[in-house]
Coordinates of C-alpha atoms in Angstrom, one line a residue:
M1 CA 103.4 -142.4 -53.4
P2 CA 107.0 -143.7 -54.0
K3 CA 109.8 -141.4 -53.2
T4 CA 111.7 -140.0 -56.2
R5 CA 115.2 -141.1 -56.4
K6 CA 117.8 -138.1 -56.4
K7 CA 119.7 -137.8 -59.5
L8 CA 123.6 -138.4 -59.4
G9 CA 124.5 -134.9 -60.6
E10 CA 122.2 -133.3 -58.0
I11 CA 123.8 -135.2 -55.2
L12 CA 127.3 -134.1 -56.3
V13 CA 126.2 -130.5 -56.8
G14 CA 124.6 -130.5 -53.2
W15 CA 127.9 -131.8 -51.8
G16 CA 129.7 -129.0 -53.6
V17 CA 131.9 -131.5 -55.6
I18 CA 130.8 -130.1 -58.9
K19 CA 128.7 -127.1 -60.2
E20 CA 125.4 -127.5 -61.9
S21 CA 127.1 -126.5 -65.3
D22 CA 129.4 -129.4 -64.9
A23 CA 126.4 -131.7 -64.5
E24 CA 124.8 -130.3 -67.6
E25 CA 127.9 -130.9 -69.7
A26 CA 128.3 -134.2 -68.3
L27 CA 124.8 -135.2 -69.1
S28 CA 125.2 -133.9 -72.8
Y29 CA 128.5 -135.8 -73.0
A30 CA 126.9 -139.0 -71.5
Q31 CA 124.1 -139.0 -74.0
E32 CA 126.5 -138.4 -77.0
H33 CA 128.9 -141.1 -76.1
G34 CA 126.4 -143.6 -74.7
K35 CA 127.7 -143.5 -71.1
R36 CA 126.2 -142.9 -67.6
I37 CA 126.6 -139.6 -66.1
G38 CA 129.0 -140.8 -63.4
E39 CA 131.3 -142.3 -66.0
A40 CA 131.1 -139.0 -68.0
L41 CA 132.0 -136.8 -64.9
V42 CA 135.2 -139.0 -64.3
E43 CA 136.1 -139.0 -67.9
M44 CA 135.8 -135.3 -68.0
E45 CA 137.6 -135.0 -64.8
R46 CA 135.0 -133.0 -63.1
C47 CA 135.2 -135.4 -60.2
D48 CA 137.2 -138.5 -59.2
E49 CA 136.0 -142.1 -59.2
D50 CA 135.7 -142.2 -55.4
D51 CA 133.2 -139.2 -55.5
A52 CA 131.1 -140.5 -58.3
F53 CA 130.8 -143.8 -56.5
K54 CA 130.0 -142.4 -53.0
A55 CA 127.1 -140.4 -54.9
L56 CA 126.1 -143.5 -56.6
A57 CA 125.8 -145.4 -53.4
T58 CA 123.8 -142.5 -51.8
Q59 CA 121.6 -142.6 -54.9
Y60 CA 120.7 -146.2 -54.4
G61 CA 120.7 -146.5 -50.6
L62 CA 123.9 -148.7 -50.6
E63 CA 126.8 -148.7 -48.2
Y64 CA 130.0 -147.4 -49.9
I65 CA 133.2 -149.2 -49.3
D66 CA 136.6 -147.7 -49.5
L67 CA 138.9 -150.6 -50.3
D68 CA 142.0 -148.4 -49.3
H69 CA 140.7 -148.1 -45.7
H70 CA 138.5 -151.2 -45.5
P71 CA 140.4 -154.2 -46.6
V72 CA 138.7 -157.5 -47.2
D73 CA 139.6 -160.4 -45.0
R74 CA 141.5 -162.9 -47.1
A75 CA 139.7 -165.9 -45.6
I76 CA 136.3 -164.4 -46.8
L77 CA 137.4 -164.4 -50.4
Q78 CA 137.0 -168.3 -50.3
L79 CA 133.2 -167.8 -50.0
I80 CA 132.9 -166.9 -53.8
P81 CA 134.6 -168.9 -56.5
T82 CA 137.5 -167.1 -58.0
K83 CA 136.2 -167.4 -61.5
L84 CA 133.0 -165.5 -60.3
I85 CA 134.9 -162.8 -58.7
E86 CA 137.1 -162.2 -61.7
E87 CA 134.4 -162.2 -64.3
N88 CA 131.8 -160.1 -62.4
L89 CA 134.1 -157.9 -60.3
V90 CA 132.4 -158.7 -57.0
L91 CA 134.0 -159.2 -53.6
P92 CA 132.7 -161.0 -50.5
L93 CA 132.8 -158.8 -47.5
S94 CA 131.3 -160.4 -44.4
E95 CA 128.7 -163.1 -43.7
E96 CA 125.9 -163.3 -41.0
G97 CA 124.2 -166.7 -41.2
Q98 CA 122.6 -167.0 -44.6
R99 CA 123.3 -163.3 -45.5
L100 CA 126.3 -162.4 -47.4
K101 CA 127.5 -158.9 -47.8
V102 CA 129.2 -158.4 -51.2
I103 CA 130.9 -155.6 -52.9
I104 CA 129.6 -154.8 -56.4
T105 CA 130.5 -152.1 -58.9
D106 CA 127.3 -151.6 -60.7
P107 CA 123.9 -151.1 -58.6
L108 CA 121.9 -151.7 -61.7
D109 CA 123.5 -155.2 -62.5
L110 CA 120.7 -157.2 -61.1
E111 CA 121.6 -160.2 -63.3
T112 CA 125.0 -160.5 -61.4
L113 CA 123.2 -160.3 -58.0
D114 CA 120.7 -163.0 -59.3
L115 CA 123.6 -165.2 -60.3
L116 CA 125.3 -164.9 -56.9
R117 CA 121.9 -165.7 -55.1
F118 CA 121.6 -168.8 -57.2
R119 CA 125.1 -170.1 -57.1
L120 CA 125.8 -169.4 -53.5
N121 CA 122.1 -170.1 -52.3
R122 CA 122.3 -167.2 -49.9
E123 CA 120.8 -163.8 -49.4
I124 CA 123.0 -161.2 -50.9
V125 CA 123.4 -157.7 -49.3
P126 CA 125.1 -155.5 -52.0
T127 CA 127.7 -152.7 -51.2
L128 CA 129.4 -150.4 -53.6
A129 CA 133.2 -149.7 -54.5
P130 CA 134.9 -148.2 -57.5
V131 CA 135.6 -150.3 -60.4
N132 CA 139.4 -149.5 -60.5
K133 CA 139.9 -150.3 -56.9
V134 CA 137.9 -153.7 -57.1
K135 CA 140.1 -154.6 -60.0
R136 CA 143.3 -153.7 -58.3
F137 CA 142.2 -155.7 -55.3
I138 CA 141.4 -158.8 -57.5
D139 CA 144.8 -158.5 -59.1
K140 CA 146.7 -158.3 -55.9
F141 CA 145.0 -160.8 -53.7
V142 CA 142.6 -162.9 -55.7
N143 CA 144.9 -163.6 -58.7
P144 CA 148.3 -162.2 -57.6
E145 CA 150.4 -164.5 -59.9
G146 CA 151.6 -162.6 -63.0
D147 CA 150.6 -159.3 -61.8
V148 CA 153.9 -158.0 -60.6
L149 CA 153.1 -154.6 -62.1
S150 CA 150.5 -153.8 -59.6
Q151 CA 152.5 -154.8 -56.8
T152 CA 155.4 -152.8 -57.8
M153 CA 153.4 -149.7 -58.2
A154 CA 151.9 -150.3 -54.8
S155 CA 155.3 -150.8 -53.2
I156 CA 156.7 -147.6 -54.5
D157 CA 153.6 -145.5 -54.5
Q158 CA 154.5 -143.5 -51.3
E159 CA 158.2 -143.4 -52.0
A160 CA 159.9 -140.3 -53.5
P161 CA 161.2 -142.0 -56.7
D162 CA 164.7 -141.3 -58.1
E163 CA 164.7 -139.3 -61.1
A164 CA 165.7 -141.6 -63.9
S165 CA 168.1 -139.2 -65.4
S166 CA 171.4 -140.8 -64.3
D167 CA 171.2 -143.3 -67.2
K168 CA 173.2 -141.6 -70.0
D169 CA 172.6 -143.7 -73.2
G170 CA 169.1 -145.0 -71.9
I171 CA 169.3 -148.3 -73.7
K172 CA 172.5 -150.3 -72.7
G173 CA 175.0 -150.6 -69.9
L174 CA 172.8 -150.3 -66.9
S175 CA 174.4 -151.3 -63.6
E176 CA 172.9 -153.7 -61.2
E177 CA 171.9 -150.9 -58.9
E178 CA 170.2 -148.9 -61.6
A179 CA 168.5 -151.9 -63.0
D180 CA 166.9 -152.4 -59.4
A181 CA 165.7 -148.9 -59.2
P182 CA 162.0 -148.8 -58.6
I183 CA 161.0 -146.7 -61.6
I184 CA 163.3 -148.5 -63.9
K185 CA 161.8 -151.7 -62.8
L186 CA 158.3 -150.4 -63.3
V187 CA 158.8 -149.1 -66.8
N188 CA 160.4 -152.5 -67.6
L189 CA 157.5 -154.3 -66.3
I190 CA 155.1 -152.2 -68.3
I191 CA 157.0 -152.8 -71.6
T192 CA 157.4 -156.6 -70.7
E193 CA 153.9 -157.3 -69.9
A194 CA 152.4 -155.4 -73.0
V195 CA 154.7 -157.5 -75.3
H196 CA 153.7 -160.7 -73.6
G197 CA 150.1 -159.7 -73.6
R198 CA 150.1 -159.3 -77.5
A199 CA 149.6 -155.4 -77.2
S200 CA 150.3 -153.3 -80.4
D201 CA 150.5 -150.0 -78.3
I202 CA 151.2 -148.8 -74.8
H203 CA 149.5 -145.6 -73.8
I204 CA 150.9 -143.6 -70.8
E205 CA 148.3 -140.8 -70.4
P206 CA 148.5 -138.1 -67.6
M207 CA 145.3 -137.0 -66.1
A208 CA 144.6 -134.5 -63.2
N209 CA 145.1 -136.9 -60.3
R210 CA 146.6 -140.0 -61.9
V211 CA 148.5 -141.4 -64.9
R212 CA 146.5 -143.9 -66.8
V213 CA 148.2 -146.9 -68.4
R214 CA 146.4 -148.6 -71.4
Y215 CA 147.4 -151.4 -73.8
R216 CA 145.8 -151.7 -77.2
V217 CA 145.2 -155.5 -77.9
D218 CA 143.8 -156.5 -81.2
G219 CA 142.8 -153.0 -81.9
V220 CA 140.9 -152.2 -78.8
C221 CA 142.2 -150.2 -75.8
H222 CA 142.1 -151.8 -72.3
V223 CA 142.8 -150.0 -69.1
R224 CA 145.7 -151.6 -67.2
D225 CA 146.2 -149.7 -64.2
D226 CA 146.7 -146.1 -62.8
I227 CA 150.1 -144.9 -61.8
P228 CA 150.1 -142.4 -58.9
K229 CA 150.4 -138.9 -59.9
N230 CA 153.8 -138.4 -57.8
M231 CA 155.4 -140.8 -60.1
Q232 CA 154.3 -139.2 -63.3
A233 CA 157.8 -137.1 -64.0
S234 CA 159.9 -139.9 -63.2
V235 CA 158.1 -142.6 -65.4
I236 CA 157.8 -140.1 -68.4
A237 CA 161.4 -139.2 -67.9
R238 CA 162.4 -142.9 -68.1
F239 CA 160.6 -143.6 -71.3
K240 CA 162.1 -140.5 -72.9
I241 CA 165.6 -141.6 -71.9
L242 CA 165.1 -145.1 -73.3
A243 CA 163.8 -143.6 -76.6
G244 CA 166.7 -141.2 -76.8
I245 CA 164.4 -138.1 -76.4
D246 CA 165.4 -134.9 -74.8
I247 CA 163.9 -135.1 -71.3
A248 CA 164.3 -131.3 -70.8
E249 CA 162.1 -130.5 -73.7
R250 CA 158.3 -130.8 -72.9
R251 CA 156.8 -128.1 -75.1
V252 CA 156.9 -129.8 -78.5
P253 CA 156.1 -133.3 -79.7
Q254 CA 159.3 -135.6 -80.0
D255 CA 159.8 -139.0 -81.5
G256 CA 162.3 -141.7 -80.7
R257 CA 162.9 -145.5 -80.8
I258 CA 163.6 -148.2 -78.3
K259 CA 165.3 -151.5 -79.1
M260 CA 165.0 -154.2 -76.5
R261 CA 165.3 -158.1 -76.3
I262 CA 162.0 -159.6 -74.7
G263 CA 161.5 -163.2 -74.5
G264 CA 164.6 -164.1 -76.3
G265 CA 163.8 -162.0 -79.4
P266 CA 164.4 -158.3 -80.6
I267 CA 161.5 -156.0 -80.3
D268 CA 161.4 -152.3 -81.7
F269 CA 159.3 -149.6 -80.1
R270 CA 158.4 -146.6 -81.9
V271 CA 158.0 -143.7 -79.4
S272 CA 155.9 -140.6 -79.4
A273 CA 155.8 -137.9 -76.8
C274 CA 153.2 -135.2 -77.1
P275 CA 152.4 -132.2 -74.7
A276 CA 149.1 -132.5 -73.1
Y277 CA 147.1 -130.5 -70.6
H278 CA 148.3 -132.5 -67.5
G279 CA 151.8 -133.4 -68.8
E280 CA 153.3 -135.2 -71.7
S281 CA 151.4 -138.3 -73.2
I282 CA 153.7 -141.2 -74.2
V283 CA 152.7 -143.7 -76.8
L284 CA 154.9 -146.7 -77.6
R285 CA 153.9 -148.6 -81.0
I286 CA 155.3 -152.1 -80.5
L287 CA 157.0 -153.3 -83.8
R288 CA 157.3 -157.1 -83.8
P289 CA 159.3 -158.6 -86.8
E290 CA 156.9 -161.4 -87.2
S291 CA 154.0 -159.0 -87.7
A292 CA 155.3 -158.1 -91.1
N293 CA 156.0 -161.7 -92.0
V294 CA 152.6 -163.1 -91.6
G295 CA 152.3 -164.1 -95.3
L296 CA 149.6 -163.6 -97.7
G297 CA 147.6 -166.7 -96.6
A298 CA 147.1 -165.3 -93.0
L299 CA 145.8 -161.8 -94.2
G300 CA 142.2 -163.2 -94.6
F301 CA 141.6 -162.9 -98.3
S302 CA 138.7 -164.8 -99.7
E303 CA 139.7 -167.2 -102.6
S304 CA 138.6 -164.9 -105.3
D305 CA 140.3 -161.8 -103.8
N306 CA 143.5 -163.7 -103.2
E307 CA 143.6 -164.7 -106.9
K308 CA 143.1 -161.0 -108.0
F309 CA 145.7 -159.9 -105.6
Q310 CA 148.3 -162.4 -107.0
K311 CA 147.6 -161.3 -110.4
I312 CA 147.9 -157.5 -109.6
I313 CA 151.2 -157.7 -107.6
N314 CA 152.8 -159.9 -110.4
R315 CA 152.1 -157.2 -113.1
P316 CA 155.2 -155.5 -114.5
N317 CA 153.9 -151.9 -114.1
G318 CA 151.2 -149.6 -112.7
I319 CA 150.0 -148.4 -109.4
F320 CA 148.4 -150.8 -106.7
L321 CA 146.9 -148.6 -103.7
V322 CA 145.9 -150.0 -100.4
T323 CA 143.4 -147.6 -98.4
G324 CA 142.1 -147.5 -94.9
P325 CA 142.5 -145.6 -91.7
T326 CA 145.6 -145.7 -89.4
G327 CA 145.8 -149.0 -87.9
S328 CA 143.9 -150.9 -90.5
G329 CA 146.8 -153.2 -91.6
K330 CA 147.9 -151.3 -94.7
T331 CA 151.6 -151.6 -94.1
T332 CA 151.3 -155.3 -93.1
T333 CA 149.6 -156.2 -96.4
L334 CA 152.0 -154.3 -98.6
Y335 CA 155.0 -155.8 -96.8
S336 CA 153.4 -159.4 -97.3
A337 CA 153.3 -158.5 -101.1
L338 CA 156.8 -157.3 -101.3
Q339 CA 158.1 -160.3 -99.3
E340 CA 156.2 -162.5 -101.9
L341 CA 158.2 -160.6 -104.7
N342 CA 161.5 -160.2 -102.9
R343 CA 163.6 -162.4 -105.2
S344 CA 167.2 -161.9 -106.4
D345 CA 166.0 -160.9 -109.9
K346 CA 163.9 -158.1 -108.6
K347 CA 165.2 -154.7 -107.4
I348 CA 162.8 -153.2 -104.6
I349 CA 163.2 -149.8 -103.3
T350 CA 161.0 -148.2 -100.4
A351 CA 160.5 -144.8 -99.2
E352 CA 158.9 -144.9 -95.8
D353 CA 158.1 -142.5 -92.9
P354 CA 159.3 -144.2 -90.7
V355 CA 161.0 -147.4 -91.7
E356 CA 159.2 -149.7 -89.2
Y357 CA 160.5 -153.2 -90.3
N358 CA 163.9 -154.1 -91.9
F359 CA 163.9 -156.7 -94.7
T360 CA 166.9 -158.4 -96.4
G361 CA 167.1 -157.9 -100.0
M362 CA 165.2 -154.5 -100.2
N363 CA 166.6 -150.9 -100.3
Q364 CA 164.8 -149.1 -97.7
C365 CA 165.0 -145.3 -97.3
Q366 CA 163.8 -143.2 -94.3
V367 CA 162.1 -139.9 -95.0
K368 CA 163.7 -137.0 -93.1
E369 CA 161.7 -133.8 -93.6
E370 CA 164.0 -131.7 -91.6
I371 CA 166.9 -132.0 -94.0
G372 CA 164.6 -131.9 -97.0
L373 CA 164.6 -135.8 -97.6
T374 CA 160.9 -136.0 -98.6
F375 CA 158.8 -138.6 -100.3
A376 CA 159.1 -136.7 -103.6
R377 CA 162.7 -136.3 -103.5
I378 CA 163.5 -140.0 -102.6
L379 CA 161.1 -141.0 -105.4
R380 CA 163.0 -138.9 -107.9
A381 CA 166.3 -140.6 -106.7
M382 CA 164.6 -144.1 -106.9
L383 CA 163.9 -143.7 -110.7
R384 CA 167.6 -143.3 -111.3
Q385 CA 168.5 -146.6 -109.5
A386 CA 166.6 -148.8 -112.1
P387 CA 164.2 -150.5 -109.8
N388 CA 161.5 -153.0 -110.7
I389 CA 159.3 -152.3 -107.8
I390 CA 158.8 -149.2 -105.6
L391 CA 156.9 -148.9 -102.3
V392 CA 155.9 -145.2 -101.3
G393 CA 154.7 -145.3 -97.7
E394 CA 151.9 -142.8 -98.2
I395 CA 150.7 -140.4 -101.1
R396 CA 150.2 -137.3 -99.2
D397 CA 150.1 -134.6 -101.8
R398 CA 150.1 -133.8 -105.4
E399 CA 154.0 -133.8 -105.8
V400 CA 154.3 -137.3 -104.5
G401 CA 151.4 -138.5 -106.5
D402 CA 152.7 -137.0 -109.7
V403 CA 156.1 -138.7 -109.2
A404 CA 154.5 -142.0 -108.4
I405 CA 152.3 -141.9 -111.5
Q406 CA 155.2 -141.1 -113.7
A407 CA 157.0 -144.0 -112.2
A408 CA 154.1 -146.2 -112.9
L409 CA 153.8 -144.9 -116.6
T410 CA 157.4 -145.5 -117.2
G411 CA 157.4 -149.2 -116.4
H412 CA 157.7 -149.6 -112.7
L413 CA 155.3 -151.4 -110.3
V414 CA 154.3 -149.0 -107.6
F415 CA 152.8 -149.8 -104.3
S416 CA 151.4 -147.1 -101.9
T417 CA 148.8 -146.2 -99.4
L418 CA 146.0 -143.6 -99.1
H419 CA 143.7 -142.7 -96.4
T420 CA 140.1 -143.1 -97.6
N421 CA 137.1 -144.9 -96.4
D422 CA 136.5 -147.1 -99.3
A423 CA 138.3 -148.2 -102.6
P424 CA 136.3 -146.2 -105.1
S425 CA 136.8 -142.9 -103.3
A426 CA 140.6 -143.2 -103.7
I427 CA 140.2 -142.1 -107.4
T428 CA 138.4 -139.0 -106.4
R429 CA 140.9 -138.3 -103.6
L430 CA 143.8 -138.3 -105.9
I431 CA 141.9 -136.0 -108.4
D432 CA 141.2 -133.7 -105.6
M433 CA 144.8 -133.5 -104.9
G434 CA 145.3 -131.9 -108.2
I435 CA 146.6 -135.0 -110.1
K436 CA 145.3 -134.8 -113.7
P437 CA 142.3 -137.3 -114.2
F438 CA 143.7 -139.0 -117.4
M439 CA 147.0 -139.8 -115.5
V440 CA 145.0 -141.4 -112.5
A441 CA 142.8 -143.4 -114.9
S442 CA 145.8 -144.8 -117.0
S443 CA 148.2 -145.4 -114.3
I444 CA 146.1 -147.2 -111.4
Q445 CA 145.7 -150.9 -111.8
A446 CA 143.8 -151.7 -108.7
I447 CA 142.7 -150.2 -105.3
M448 CA 142.1 -152.2 -102.3
A449 CA 140.3 -151.0 -99.0
Q450 CA 140.7 -153.0 -95.9
R451 CA 139.9 -153.0 -92.3
L452 CA 140.9 -155.4 -89.3
I453 CA 138.3 -157.5 -87.4
R454 CA 139.1 -159.5 -84.3
V455 CA 139.1 -163.3 -84.6
I456 CA 136.8 -165.4 -82.1
C457 CA 139.3 -167.3 -79.8
S458 CA 139.5 -170.9 -80.8
E459 CA 139.8 -172.1 -77.2
C460 CA 136.4 -170.7 -76.1
K461 CA 134.6 -170.5 -79.3
T462 CA 130.9 -171.5 -78.9
V463 CA 127.6 -171.1 -80.8
D464 CA 125.7 -167.9 -80.2
E465 CA 122.3 -169.5 -79.5
H466 CA 120.7 -166.0 -79.2
P467 CA 122.4 -163.4 -81.5
D468 CA 121.4 -159.9 -81.1
P469 CA 118.6 -159.4 -83.8
R470 CA 119.3 -155.6 -83.8
T471 CA 123.0 -156.1 -84.7
L472 CA 122.0 -158.6 -87.4
E473 CA 119.5 -156.0 -88.8
L474 CA 122.1 -153.4 -88.8
L475 CA 124.5 -155.5 -90.7
G476 CA 121.8 -156.3 -93.3
F477 CA 121.5 -159.9 -92.6
T478 CA 118.4 -161.5 -94.3
E479 CA 116.6 -164.7 -93.2
E480 CA 117.8 -166.5 -96.4
E481 CA 121.4 -165.6 -95.5
L482 CA 120.9 -167.0 -92.0
A483 CA 119.0 -170.1 -92.9
G484 CA 120.8 -173.1 -91.7
K485 CA 123.8 -171.1 -90.6
Q486 CA 125.2 -170.5 -87.2
V487 CA 126.6 -167.3 -85.5
W488 CA 129.6 -167.9 -83.3
K489 CA 131.0 -166.0 -80.2
G490 CA 133.8 -166.4 -77.6
K491 CA 132.9 -167.1 -74.1
G492 CA 136.1 -165.7 -72.7
C493 CA 139.0 -167.8 -71.3
K494 CA 142.5 -167.4 -69.9
R495 CA 144.0 -167.7 -73.4
C496 CA 142.2 -164.6 -74.8
N497 CA 142.2 -162.7 -71.4
N498 CA 138.4 -163.2 -71.1
S499 CA 137.8 -161.0 -74.1
G500 CA 136.5 -163.8 -76.5
Y501 CA 138.8 -162.8 -79.2
R502 CA 142.5 -163.5 -80.0
G503 CA 144.1 -162.1 -83.3
R504 CA 142.7 -160.2 -86.3
V505 CA 142.3 -160.8 -89.9
G506 CA 141.3 -158.3 -92.7
I507 CA 138.2 -157.7 -94.5
F508 CA 138.7 -156.3 -98.0
E509 CA 137.1 -154.7 -101.0
M510 CA 139.1 -154.6 -104.3
V511 CA 138.5 -152.6 -107.3
Q512 CA 140.1 -153.8 -110.5
M513 CA 140.3 -151.0 -113.1
N514 CA 138.4 -151.7 -116.4
A515 CA 137.6 -149.4 -119.4
E516 CA 134.4 -148.3 -117.9
I517 CA 136.0 -147.3 -114.5
R518 CA 138.7 -145.6 -116.3
D519 CA 136.3 -143.6 -118.4
L520 CA 134.3 -142.6 -115.5
A521 CA 137.6 -141.3 -113.7
F522 CA 138.5 -139.4 -116.8
K523 CA 135.1 -137.7 -116.8
L524 CA 135.3 -136.8 -113.2
A525 CA 132.5 -139.0 -112.2
P526 CA 131.4 -139.0 -108.6
T527 CA 132.3 -141.8 -106.0
S528 CA 128.8 -143.2 -106.2
Q529 CA 129.0 -143.9 -109.9
L530 CA 132.5 -145.3 -109.5
R531 CA 131.3 -147.6 -106.8
T532 CA 128.3 -148.7 -108.9
A533 CA 130.6 -149.6 -111.8
A534 CA 133.1 -151.4 -109.4
R535 CA 130.2 -153.5 -108.1
A536 CA 129.0 -154.4 -111.6
A537 CA 132.7 -155.5 -112.5
G538 CA 132.4 -158.1 -109.4
M539 CA 133.7 -155.9 -106.4
S540 CA 132.5 -157.2 -102.9
T541 CA 132.2 -154.5 -100.3
L542 CA 134.0 -154.5 -96.9
L543 CA 130.6 -155.3 -95.2
E544 CA 129.8 -158.3 -97.7
D545 CA 133.3 -159.7 -97.0
G546 CA 132.8 -159.2 -93.3
K547 CA 129.4 -160.9 -93.4
I548 CA 131.0 -163.8 -95.0
K549 CA 133.5 -164.2 -92.3
V550 CA 130.7 -164.0 -89.6
L551 CA 128.8 -166.9 -91.1
K552 CA 132.2 -168.9 -91.3
G553 CA 132.6 -168.2 -87.6
V554 CA 135.7 -166.2 -88.0
T555 CA 134.4 -163.1 -86.1
T556 CA 131.1 -162.1 -84.4
P557 CA 128.4 -159.7 -85.7
E558 CA 129.3 -157.2 -82.9
D559 CA 132.9 -156.8 -83.9
L560 CA 131.9 -156.5 -87.6
L561 CA 129.4 -153.8 -86.6
R562 CA 132.2 -152.1 -84.5
V563 CA 134.4 -151.7 -87.5
T564 CA 132.2 -151.2 -90.4
Q565 CA 129.6 -148.8 -88.6
A566 CA 132.5 -146.8 -87.0
E567 CA 134.0 -146.2 -90.3
G568 CA 130.5 -145.4 -92.2
V569 CA 130.7 -148.2 -94.7
L570 CA 127.4 -149.9 -93.8
T571 CA 125.6 -148.4 -96.7
D572 CA 126.3 -149.3 -100.3

């Protein structure tokens, strides 16, 4: 009778690393989030990555390799091609005749082991090491160029870093000695690398025994590295100094801004510091001037939607709403529309919180709640300035909604955003705020919902010969739709950092108000009826627009499913 393999949780409980209750919680977490129990335990901070991998090695009868105390001979690295090492996270350890001992990160990844056997024509003896340590080793020794960040952290890991508090203004006037300080150098490298890597956000996240650094690229977070825990206070203090935030205040959230020149151009960073269990979490939103100047042609509109959009933004009055979750590109879309309308014969005023991008020819007002300068107050002041076009950053409550509608009804073109899952539900959302149904029905000209999908990298784009049938089924593709069509994917290359994607475009659904939809809004009809009427009037859903982009080779079925399923817009 075959021996039953011991469970990972049981091994760690037996070692006294975790309690039985921890194992049960991690199992539930793993099932809920589609992860393995080891990953769940590390994410929940019930054990560290080393313990989880030691238990995993014990579970599968493999040798555990601690790369911190068992360095790989540089000469041995030549035994496996660099591309195989980087793509599959494997490292050659030693060779004995035709046997090659190899470090892997997943004992269940039999495909990689078969690939190594085939490519190297040797017997492979697998050993196990933690993912982060293997990645760090590859960055340092296999592909060291361009990874100054890891080297910098390694060099100052054991040092007692200077507190970055001697810099008074935090932005300008650093002396040469200060500029060379290890923590200052490290923070500058993190910021510079993120900008050059096309990241939209930098996340500095303190945890129990490390500080995680993540970059958000094309809407998806990628773990960059871990900063040693002993550097946490200094690194966070440095970010706060740069942003002009009070470094002594750690109990309440704070916001700030950083202005830097990187790569010859000015870059703004919006900084948020928020108290968390293991220390303050810092997030930098990278605001590139070119991000708001993409132009209407690059947003991803279909020909019919572009035609509708142009007609709407050139109307003399009414409200045009753009809806979607945070990070769905609403601001970029509205700025692109304003840039199209920004002429000397038009007066444009905006009320924003915060003002992210500066535009010549527009009057931009920053909301400051602490002194009573609210959206509603700015809006009322705007109407006395005789504008043609008004942008309200977001309709958050009834007061702002009422003033915006009054502006639309008195001859102004009003642009604004709203947080809803789809376009038709924006009507019911406004009515739920307490705005009178007849005012909603009479003032709104159009509503557009949008999401951002990743674009397949043009350098490594290739036909997907075997697209996942389950994904296609979930997206509702029929045999007729797929007949004679090809599905594409990105293989991964240096240009796209092996992700297969580079850049993003929008998928849209646009509701143009007509007599029937206005009548339904006035009668407080549910969203389902509004949606049916919008479809009858020619509205394409987010999913339908996304499917067109899949069949045109713009994106992959997997990325469309990630966006639409996550937001619950798969159903009609």
